[in-house]
Coordinates of C-alpha atoms in Angstrom, one line a residue:
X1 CA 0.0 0.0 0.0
X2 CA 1.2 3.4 -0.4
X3 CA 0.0 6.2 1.3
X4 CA 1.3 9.7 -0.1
X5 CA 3.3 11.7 3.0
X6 CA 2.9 15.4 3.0
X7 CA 6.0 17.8 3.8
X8 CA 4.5 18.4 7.1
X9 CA 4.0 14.2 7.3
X10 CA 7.3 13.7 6.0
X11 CA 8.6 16.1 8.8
X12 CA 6.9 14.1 11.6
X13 CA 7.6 10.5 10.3
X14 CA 11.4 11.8 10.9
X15 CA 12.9 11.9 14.1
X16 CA 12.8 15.2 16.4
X17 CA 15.0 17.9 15.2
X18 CA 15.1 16.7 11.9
X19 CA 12.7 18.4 8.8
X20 CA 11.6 17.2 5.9
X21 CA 14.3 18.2 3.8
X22 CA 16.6 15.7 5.8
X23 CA 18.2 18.7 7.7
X24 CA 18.9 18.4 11.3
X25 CA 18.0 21.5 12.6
X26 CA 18.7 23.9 15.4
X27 CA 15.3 22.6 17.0
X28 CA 17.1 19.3 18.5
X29 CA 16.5 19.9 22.3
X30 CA 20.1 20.6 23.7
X31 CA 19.8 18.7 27.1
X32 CA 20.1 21.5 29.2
X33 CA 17.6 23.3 31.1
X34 CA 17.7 26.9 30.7
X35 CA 16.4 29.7 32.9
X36 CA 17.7 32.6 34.6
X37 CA 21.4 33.3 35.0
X38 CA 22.2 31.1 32.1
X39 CA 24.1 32.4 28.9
X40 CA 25.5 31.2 25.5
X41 CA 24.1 30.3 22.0
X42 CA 21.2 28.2 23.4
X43 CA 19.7 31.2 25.0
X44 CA 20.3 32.8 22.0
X45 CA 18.4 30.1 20.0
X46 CA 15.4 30.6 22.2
X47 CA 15.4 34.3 22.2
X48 CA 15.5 34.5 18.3
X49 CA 12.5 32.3 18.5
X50 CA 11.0 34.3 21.2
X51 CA 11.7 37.4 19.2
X52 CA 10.3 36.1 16.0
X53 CA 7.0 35.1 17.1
X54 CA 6.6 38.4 19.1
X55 CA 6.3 40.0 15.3
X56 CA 3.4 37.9 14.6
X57 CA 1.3 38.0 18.2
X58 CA 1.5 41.7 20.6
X59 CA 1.4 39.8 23.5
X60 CA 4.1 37.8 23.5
X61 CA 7.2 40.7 24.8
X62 CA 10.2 41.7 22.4
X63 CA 13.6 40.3 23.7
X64 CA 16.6 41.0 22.6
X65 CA 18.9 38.6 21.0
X66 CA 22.1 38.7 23.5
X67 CA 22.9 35.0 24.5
X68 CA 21.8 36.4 28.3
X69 CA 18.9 34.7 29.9
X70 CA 17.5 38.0 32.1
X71 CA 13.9 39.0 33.8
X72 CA 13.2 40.0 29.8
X73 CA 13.7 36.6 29.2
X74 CA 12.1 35.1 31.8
X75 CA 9.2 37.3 31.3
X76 CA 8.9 36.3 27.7
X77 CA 8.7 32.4 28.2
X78 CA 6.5 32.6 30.9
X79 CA 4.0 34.6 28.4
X80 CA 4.6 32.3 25.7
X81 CA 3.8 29.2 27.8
X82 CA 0.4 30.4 29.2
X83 CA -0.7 31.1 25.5
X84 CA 0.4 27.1 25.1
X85 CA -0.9 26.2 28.8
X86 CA 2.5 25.3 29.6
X87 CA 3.9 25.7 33.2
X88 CA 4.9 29.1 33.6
X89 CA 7.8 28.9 35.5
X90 CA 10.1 31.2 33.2
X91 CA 12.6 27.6 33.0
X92 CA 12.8 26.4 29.7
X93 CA 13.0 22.4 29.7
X94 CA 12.6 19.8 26.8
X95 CA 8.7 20.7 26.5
X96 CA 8.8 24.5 26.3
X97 CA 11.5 23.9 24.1
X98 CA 9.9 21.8 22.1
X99 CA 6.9 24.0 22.1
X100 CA 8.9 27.1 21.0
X101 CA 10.1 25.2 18.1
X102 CA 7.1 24.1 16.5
X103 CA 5.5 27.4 17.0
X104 CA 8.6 28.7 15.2
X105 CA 8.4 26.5 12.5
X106 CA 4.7 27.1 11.7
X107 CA 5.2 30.8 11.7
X108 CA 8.0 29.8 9.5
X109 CA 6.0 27.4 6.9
X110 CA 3.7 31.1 6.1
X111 CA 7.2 32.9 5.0
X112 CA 8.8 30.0 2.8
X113 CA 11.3 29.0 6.0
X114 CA 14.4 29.5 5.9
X115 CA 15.0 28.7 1.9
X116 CA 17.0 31.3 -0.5
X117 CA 14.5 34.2 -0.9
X118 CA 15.5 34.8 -4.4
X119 CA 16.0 38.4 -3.7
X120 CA 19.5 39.5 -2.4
X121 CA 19.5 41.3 0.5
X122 CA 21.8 44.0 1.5
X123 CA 22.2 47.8 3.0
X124 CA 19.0 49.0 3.4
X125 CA 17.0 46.0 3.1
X126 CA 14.3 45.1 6.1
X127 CA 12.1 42.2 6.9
X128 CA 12.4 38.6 8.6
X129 CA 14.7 37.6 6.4
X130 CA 17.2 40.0 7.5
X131 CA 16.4 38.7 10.6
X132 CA 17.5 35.2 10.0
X133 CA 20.7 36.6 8.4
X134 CA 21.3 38.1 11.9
X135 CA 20.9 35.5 13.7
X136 CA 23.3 33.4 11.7
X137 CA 25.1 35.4 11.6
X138 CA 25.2 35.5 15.8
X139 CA 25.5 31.9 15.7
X140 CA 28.6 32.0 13.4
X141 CA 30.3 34.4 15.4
X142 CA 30.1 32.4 19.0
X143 CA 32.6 29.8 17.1
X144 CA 34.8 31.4 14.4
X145 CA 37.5 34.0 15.5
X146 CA 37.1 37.5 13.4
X147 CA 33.6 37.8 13.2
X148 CA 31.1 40.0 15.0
X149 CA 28.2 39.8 16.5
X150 CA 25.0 42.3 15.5
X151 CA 21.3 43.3 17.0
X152 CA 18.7 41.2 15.5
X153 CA 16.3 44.3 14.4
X154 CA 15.5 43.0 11.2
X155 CA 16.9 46.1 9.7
X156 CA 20.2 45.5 7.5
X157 CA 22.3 48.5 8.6
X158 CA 26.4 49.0 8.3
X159 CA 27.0 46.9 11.5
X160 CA 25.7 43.9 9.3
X161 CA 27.1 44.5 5.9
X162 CA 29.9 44.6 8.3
X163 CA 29.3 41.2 10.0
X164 CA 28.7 39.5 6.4
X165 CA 31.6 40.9 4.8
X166 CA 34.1 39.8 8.0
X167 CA 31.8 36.3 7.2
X168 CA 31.6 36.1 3.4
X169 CA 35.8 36.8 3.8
X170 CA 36.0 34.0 6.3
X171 CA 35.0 31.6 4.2
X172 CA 36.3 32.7 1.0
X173 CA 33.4 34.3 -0.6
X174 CA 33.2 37.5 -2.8
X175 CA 33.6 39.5 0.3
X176 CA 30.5 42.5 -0.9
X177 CA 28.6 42.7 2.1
X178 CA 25.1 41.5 0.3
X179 CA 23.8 38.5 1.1
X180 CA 22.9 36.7 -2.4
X181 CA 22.4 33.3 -2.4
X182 CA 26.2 31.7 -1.8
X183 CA 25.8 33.5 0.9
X184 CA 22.9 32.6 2.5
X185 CA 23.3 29.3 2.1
X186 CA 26.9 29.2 3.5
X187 CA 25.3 31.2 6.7
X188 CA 22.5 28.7 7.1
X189 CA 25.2 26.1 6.6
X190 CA 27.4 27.2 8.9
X191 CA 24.7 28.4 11.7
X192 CA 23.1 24.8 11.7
X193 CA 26.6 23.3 12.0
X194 CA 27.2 25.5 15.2
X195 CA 23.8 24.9 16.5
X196 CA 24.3 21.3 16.0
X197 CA 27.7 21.5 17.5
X198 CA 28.9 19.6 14.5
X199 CA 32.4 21.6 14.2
X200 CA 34.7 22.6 17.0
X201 CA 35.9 26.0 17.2
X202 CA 37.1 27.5 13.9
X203 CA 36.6 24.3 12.2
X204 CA 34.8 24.7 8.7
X205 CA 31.9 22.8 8.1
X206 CA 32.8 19.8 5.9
X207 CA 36.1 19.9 6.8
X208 CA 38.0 16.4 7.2
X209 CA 39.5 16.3 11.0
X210 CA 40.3 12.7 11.9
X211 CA 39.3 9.1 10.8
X212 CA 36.5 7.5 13.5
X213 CA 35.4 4.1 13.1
X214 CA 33.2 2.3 15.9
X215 CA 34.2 2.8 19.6
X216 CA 35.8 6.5 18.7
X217 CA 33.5 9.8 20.1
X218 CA 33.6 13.6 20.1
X219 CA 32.5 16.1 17.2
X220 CA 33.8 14.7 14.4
X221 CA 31.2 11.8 15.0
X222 CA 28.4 14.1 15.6
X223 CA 29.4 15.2 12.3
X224 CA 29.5 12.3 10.6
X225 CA 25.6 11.3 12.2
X226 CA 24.6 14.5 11.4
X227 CA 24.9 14.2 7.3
X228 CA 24.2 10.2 7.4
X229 CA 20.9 11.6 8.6
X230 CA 20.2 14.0 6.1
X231 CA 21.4 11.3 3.5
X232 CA 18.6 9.1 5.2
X233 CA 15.5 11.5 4.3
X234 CA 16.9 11.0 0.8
X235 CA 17.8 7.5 0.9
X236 CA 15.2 5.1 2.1
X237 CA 18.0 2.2 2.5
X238 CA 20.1 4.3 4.9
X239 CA 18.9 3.8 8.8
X240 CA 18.6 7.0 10.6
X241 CA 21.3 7.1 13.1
X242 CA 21.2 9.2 16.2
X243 CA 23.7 12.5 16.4
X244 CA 24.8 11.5 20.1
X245 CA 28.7 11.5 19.3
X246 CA 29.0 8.0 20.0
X247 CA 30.1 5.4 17.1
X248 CA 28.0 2.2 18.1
X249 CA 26.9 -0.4 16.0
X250 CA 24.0 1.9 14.6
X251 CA 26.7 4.2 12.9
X252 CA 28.8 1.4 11.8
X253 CA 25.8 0.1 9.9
X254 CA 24.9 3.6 8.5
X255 CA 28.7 4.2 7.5
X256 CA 28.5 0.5 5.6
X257 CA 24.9 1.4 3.9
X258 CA 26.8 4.4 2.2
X259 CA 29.6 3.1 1.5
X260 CA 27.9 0.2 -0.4
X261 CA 25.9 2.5 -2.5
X262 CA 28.4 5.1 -3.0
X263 CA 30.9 2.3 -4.5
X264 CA 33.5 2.5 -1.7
X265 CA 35.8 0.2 0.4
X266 CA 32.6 -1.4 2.7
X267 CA 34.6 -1.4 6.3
X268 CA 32.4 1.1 8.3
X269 CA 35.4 3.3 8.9
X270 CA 35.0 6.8 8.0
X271 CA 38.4 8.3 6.5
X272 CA 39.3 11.3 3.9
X273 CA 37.1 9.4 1.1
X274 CA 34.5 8.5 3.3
X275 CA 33.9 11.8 4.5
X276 CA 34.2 13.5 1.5
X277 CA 31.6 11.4 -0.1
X278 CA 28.8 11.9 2.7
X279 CA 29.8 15.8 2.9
X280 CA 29.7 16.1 -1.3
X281 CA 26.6 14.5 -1.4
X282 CA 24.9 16.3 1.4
X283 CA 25.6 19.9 -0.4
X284 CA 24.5 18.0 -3.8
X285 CA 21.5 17.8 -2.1
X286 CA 21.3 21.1 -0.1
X287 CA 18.7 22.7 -2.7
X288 CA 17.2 20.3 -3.3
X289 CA 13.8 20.6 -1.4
X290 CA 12.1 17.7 0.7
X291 CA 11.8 14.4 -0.7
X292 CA 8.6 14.1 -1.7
X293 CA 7.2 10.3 -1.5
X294 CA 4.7 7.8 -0.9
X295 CA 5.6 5.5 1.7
X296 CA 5.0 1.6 1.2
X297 CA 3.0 0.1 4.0
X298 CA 3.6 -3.7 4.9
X299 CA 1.0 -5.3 2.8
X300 CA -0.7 -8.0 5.9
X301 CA 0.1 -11.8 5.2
X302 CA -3.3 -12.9 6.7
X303 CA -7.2 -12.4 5.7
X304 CA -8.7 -9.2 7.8
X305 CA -12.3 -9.7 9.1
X306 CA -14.9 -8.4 11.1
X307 CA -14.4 -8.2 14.6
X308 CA -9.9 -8.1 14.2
X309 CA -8.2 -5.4 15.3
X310 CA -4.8 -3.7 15.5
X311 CA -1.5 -1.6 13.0
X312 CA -3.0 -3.8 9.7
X313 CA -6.7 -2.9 10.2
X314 CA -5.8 1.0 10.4
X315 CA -4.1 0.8 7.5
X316 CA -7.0 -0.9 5.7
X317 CA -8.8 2.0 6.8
X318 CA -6.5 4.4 6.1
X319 CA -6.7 2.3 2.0
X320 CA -10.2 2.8 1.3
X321 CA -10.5 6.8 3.2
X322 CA -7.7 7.7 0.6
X323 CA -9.6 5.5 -2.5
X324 CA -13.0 7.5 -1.6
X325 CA -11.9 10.4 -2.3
X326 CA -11.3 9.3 -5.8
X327 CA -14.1 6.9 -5.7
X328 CA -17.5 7.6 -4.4
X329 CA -18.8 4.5 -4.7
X330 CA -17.0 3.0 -1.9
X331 CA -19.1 3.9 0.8
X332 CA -16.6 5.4 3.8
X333 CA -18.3 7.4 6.2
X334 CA -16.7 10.8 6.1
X335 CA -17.2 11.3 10.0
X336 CA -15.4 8.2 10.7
X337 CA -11.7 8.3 12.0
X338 CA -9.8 5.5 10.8
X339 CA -9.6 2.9 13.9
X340 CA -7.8 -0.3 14.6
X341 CA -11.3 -1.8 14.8
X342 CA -12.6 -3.5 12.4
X343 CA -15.9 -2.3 13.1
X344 CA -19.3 -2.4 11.1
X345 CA -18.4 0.7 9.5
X346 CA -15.2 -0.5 7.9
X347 CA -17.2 -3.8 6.8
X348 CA -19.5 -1.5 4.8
X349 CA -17.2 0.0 3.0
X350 CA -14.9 -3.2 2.7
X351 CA -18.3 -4.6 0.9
X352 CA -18.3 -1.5 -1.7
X353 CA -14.8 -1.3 -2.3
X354 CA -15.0 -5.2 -3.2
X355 CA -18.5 -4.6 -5.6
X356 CA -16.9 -1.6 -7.2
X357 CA -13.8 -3.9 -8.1
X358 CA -15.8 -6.9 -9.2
X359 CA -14.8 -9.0 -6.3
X360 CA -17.0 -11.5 -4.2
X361 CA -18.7 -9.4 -1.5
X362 CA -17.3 -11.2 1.3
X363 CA -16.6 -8.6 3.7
X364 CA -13.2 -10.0 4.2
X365 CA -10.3 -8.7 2.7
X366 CA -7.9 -11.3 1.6
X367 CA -4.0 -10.6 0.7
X368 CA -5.5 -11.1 -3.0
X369 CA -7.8 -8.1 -2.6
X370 CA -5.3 -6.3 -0.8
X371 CA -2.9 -6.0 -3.6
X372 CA -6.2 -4.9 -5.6
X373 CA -6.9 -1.7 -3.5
X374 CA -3.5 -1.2 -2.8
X375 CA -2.8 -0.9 -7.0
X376 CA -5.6 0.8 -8.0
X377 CA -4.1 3.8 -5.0
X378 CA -1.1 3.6 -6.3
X379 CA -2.2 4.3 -9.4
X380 CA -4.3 7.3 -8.4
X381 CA -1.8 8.5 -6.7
X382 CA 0.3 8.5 -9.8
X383 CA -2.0 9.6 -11.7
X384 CA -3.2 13.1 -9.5
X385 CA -1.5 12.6 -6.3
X386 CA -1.0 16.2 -3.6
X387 CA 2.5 15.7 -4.7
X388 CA 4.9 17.0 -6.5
X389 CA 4.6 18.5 -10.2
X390 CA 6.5 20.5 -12.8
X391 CA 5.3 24.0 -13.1
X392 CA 4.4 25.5 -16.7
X393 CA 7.1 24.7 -19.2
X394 CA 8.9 21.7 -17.4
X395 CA 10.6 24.0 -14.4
X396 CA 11.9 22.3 -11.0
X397 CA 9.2 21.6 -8.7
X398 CA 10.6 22.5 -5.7
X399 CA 10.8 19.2 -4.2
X400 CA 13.4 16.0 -4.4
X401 CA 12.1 13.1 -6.1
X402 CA 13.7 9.4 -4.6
X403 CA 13.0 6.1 -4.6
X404 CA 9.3 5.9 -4.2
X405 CA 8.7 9.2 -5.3
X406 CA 5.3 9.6 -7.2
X407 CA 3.2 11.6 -9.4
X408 CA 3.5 13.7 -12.3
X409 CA 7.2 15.5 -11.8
X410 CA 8.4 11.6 -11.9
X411 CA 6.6 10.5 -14.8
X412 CA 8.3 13.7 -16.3
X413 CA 11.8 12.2 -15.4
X414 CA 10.6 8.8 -17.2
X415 CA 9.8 10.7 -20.2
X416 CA 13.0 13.0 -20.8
X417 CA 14.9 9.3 -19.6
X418 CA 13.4 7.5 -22.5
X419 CA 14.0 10.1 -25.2
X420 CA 17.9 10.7 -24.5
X421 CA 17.6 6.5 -24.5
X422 CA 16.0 6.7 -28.1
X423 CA 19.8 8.4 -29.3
X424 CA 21.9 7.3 -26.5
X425 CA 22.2 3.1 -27.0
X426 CA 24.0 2.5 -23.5
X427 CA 21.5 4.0 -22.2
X428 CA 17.8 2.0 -21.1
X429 CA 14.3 2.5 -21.3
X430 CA 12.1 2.7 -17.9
X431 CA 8.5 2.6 -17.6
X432 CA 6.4 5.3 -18.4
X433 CA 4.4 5.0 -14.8
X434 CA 4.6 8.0 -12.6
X435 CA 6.3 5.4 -10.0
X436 CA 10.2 6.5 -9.0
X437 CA 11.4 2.8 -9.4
X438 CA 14.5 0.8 -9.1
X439 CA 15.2 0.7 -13.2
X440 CA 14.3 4.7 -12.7
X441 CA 16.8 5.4 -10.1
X442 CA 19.1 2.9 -12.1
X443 CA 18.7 4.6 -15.7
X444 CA 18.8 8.2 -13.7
X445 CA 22.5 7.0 -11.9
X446 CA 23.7 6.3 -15.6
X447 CA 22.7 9.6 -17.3
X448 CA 23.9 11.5 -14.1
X449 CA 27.5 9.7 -14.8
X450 CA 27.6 10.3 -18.1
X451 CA 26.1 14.2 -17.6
X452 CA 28.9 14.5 -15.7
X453 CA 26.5 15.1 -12.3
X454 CA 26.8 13.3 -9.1
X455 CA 25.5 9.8 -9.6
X456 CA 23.3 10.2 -6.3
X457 CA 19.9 8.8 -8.0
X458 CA 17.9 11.0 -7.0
X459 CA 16.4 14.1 -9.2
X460 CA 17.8 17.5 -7.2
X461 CA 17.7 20.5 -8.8
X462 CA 20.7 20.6 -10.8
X463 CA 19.8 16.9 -12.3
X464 CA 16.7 18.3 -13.2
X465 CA 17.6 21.1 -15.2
X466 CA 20.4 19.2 -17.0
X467 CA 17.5 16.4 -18.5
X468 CA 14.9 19.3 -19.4
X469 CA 17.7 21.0 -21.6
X470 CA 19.3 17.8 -22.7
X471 CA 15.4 16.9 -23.8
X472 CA 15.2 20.3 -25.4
X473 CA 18.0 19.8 -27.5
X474 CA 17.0 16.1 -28.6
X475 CA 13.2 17.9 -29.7
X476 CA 14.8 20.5 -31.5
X477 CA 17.3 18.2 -33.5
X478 CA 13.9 16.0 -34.2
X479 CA 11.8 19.1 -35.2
X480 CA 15.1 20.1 -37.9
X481 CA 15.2 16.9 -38.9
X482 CA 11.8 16.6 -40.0
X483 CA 11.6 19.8 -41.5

């Protein structure tokens, strides 16, 4: 069965601190409790956030971005957790935390996040993403010698061209003061990697610092968790690893999985190519946008009748809510929430589903009709799935597409694979289905070698700009041809 997982799905199905776009981010609870009298970047974290949503709701107090956890502070949480009915004790702990985050992030979702705003901002500019340059730029300087700390006003004034040019010459980029999108993406790179205490002090994110291999510890570990996570929102055969700075068994594995399918020595040590590989990859990535899929449900090995209950019989009802919506004729109550009953309800609509497909009316669903309602979803979801799509004239849809990916941006991909196939005879021929595939994500490795791209099988921005104008070309030698 496949069910088709929203961003905000996608985002939950993950573990916490990580978002859809396989990006551990600086929500991961830091372990510390914070209230007053404590300092440092933490307390900078959940000022910023403080700070933010005080633009959106008066009655949350403005504090000011200093690392310093004061009355202003304290009087600021204790606000925001009465609004969330929260104790208001002023402490921040795991929940508050927790809270602050997601109230962050929905605020966020309204203002496109923290994604390149396609407009480059510099002296004189104003808004919430001048903000967020700010606070990076806050972050950065708490572990890089040479930078500055500014005011998070929102207003970009010659302290921060300042602060971005000290940045921007840090880490050798055209040192203007504007922040265009190298920038901004070298800032949000750098902030997570600080937040995530990733890199030690003055270490460059991505840099190679020492081989570790199971039973080693310390930073360079965390960093090594840290990408193998991202990699794993992209790569449904990696196992999400925990970012604890530890290198168990659960790393070793992870380490191994990439290894294997980025054709390198298989020995779960992590060395200078290792490294490289998982870092390359993860920036090959970075623009990509979440991985938009539909998730394969374990299809159950038994018959499902009236009366059973538990994980198999919500999924069955989970099946024939989604099919209803295409299909009327399956008669799914639309008040009922999808139980692990199998109640009356669910037997009614097990008997229409199994009429509307020509099956006996048994009101039993066998592994047989399973794989019937489970294909005809798939299909549908194929077909016009709330998933990704190409906007007008084939551009990037602003989302990854992987191994299960559906809908119509993949049967796009299937389409420009087949026609460099027709003048390209090492190359091979996928189905035209909608479905991201093995043979897919096998004929899209091969053109990405021979495109001279990444062979990371999986369509990221640059991957799908480079088959839309390699498709161009082909039509217009075709249209020559024939006149």
């Amino acid at each position: 069965m496949y069910i088709y997982v929203s961003v905000k799905d996608l985002a939950e199905l993950t573990s916490e601190g990580e978002t859809a776009d396989g990006t551990q981010s600086a929500g991961s609870w830091p372990g510390t409790t914070l209230r007053r009298g404590s300092t440092g970047s933490n307390v900078e974290q959940v000022q910023f956030w403080l700070s933010d949503l005080a633009q959106f709701d008066s009655s949350l107090p403005a504090v000011t971005v200093d690392g310093s956890y004061g009355a202003a502070t304290e009087r600021a949480v204790r606000a925001f957790q009465q609004k969330q009915s929260l104790t208001a004790d002023g402490v921040v702990g795991r929940t508050t935390w927790n809270a602050l985050y997601a109230a962050w992030l929905e605020a966020q979702s309204d203002l496109g996040g923290t994604a390149w705003p396609g407009t480059a901002l510099r002296r004189g500019s104003t808004g919430m993403e001048v903000r967020l340059v700010q606070f990076w730029l806050r972050l950065a300087a708490d572990n890089y010698s040479g930078l500055t700390t500014v005011k998070v006003d929102g207003s970009y004034g010659p302290a921060t061209v300042s602060a971005v040019t000290a940045f921007q010459n840090k880490f050798a980029l055209a040192a203007d003061g504007v922040t265009g999108r190298s920038t901004w993406n070298k800032l949000k790179e750098v902030a997570l990697a600080v937040a995530n205490k990733i890199v030690d002090y003055n270490v460059t994110p991505g840099q190679f610092t020492a081989t570790v291999r199971q039973g080693s510890s310390g930073t360079a570990v965390r960093a090594v968790q840290f990408y193998l996570r991202r990699l794993s929102a992209y790569y449904s055969e990696l196992p999400a690893v925990t970012v604890d700075g530890t290198f168990g068994t659960a790393t070793t594995r992870a380490v191994r999985a990439w290894q294997e399918r980025a054709g390198l020595t298989v020995d779960g040590t992590v060395g200078r190519l290792t490294w490289q590989s998982i870092y390359d990859a993860v920036q090959a990535l970075e623009t990509s946008g979440p991985v938009v899929r539909a998730v394969r449900l374990p299809s159950p090995a038994v018959t499902l009748r009236p009366g059973d209950s538990g994980p198999a019989v919500l999924q069955l009802n989970r099946l024939l809510l989604f099919l209803n919506q295409w299909i009327p004729e399956i008669n799914f109550l639309a008040s009922t929430e999808p139980g692990h009953t199998f109640d009356p309800e669910l037997e009614i609509a097990v008997r229409s589903a199994q009429q509307y497909f020509g099956l006996e009316e048994t009101g039993e669903v066998t592994p047989a009709a399973w794989k019937i309602f489970r294909d005809a979803a798939l299909t549908l979801l194929a077909a016009t799935p709330a998933a990704a799509g190409p906007e007008p004239g084939g551009e990037w849809p602003a989302s990854a597409l992987a191994l299960g990916s559906v809908g119509p941006a993949v049967l796009q991909v299937q389409q420009w694979l087949n026609l460099i196939a027709v003048v390209d005879q090492g190359a091979d021929f996928v189905p035209e289905t909608g479905v991201f595939d093995t043979a897919t994500q096998a004929a899209l490795e091969s053109y990405q070698l021979t495109a001279g791209l990444q062979p990371l099988g999986v369509v990221d921005a640059d991957t799908w700009e480079s088959l839309r104008l390699a498709a161009q070309g082909l039509y217009r030698e075709c249209r020559n041809e024939e006149g």
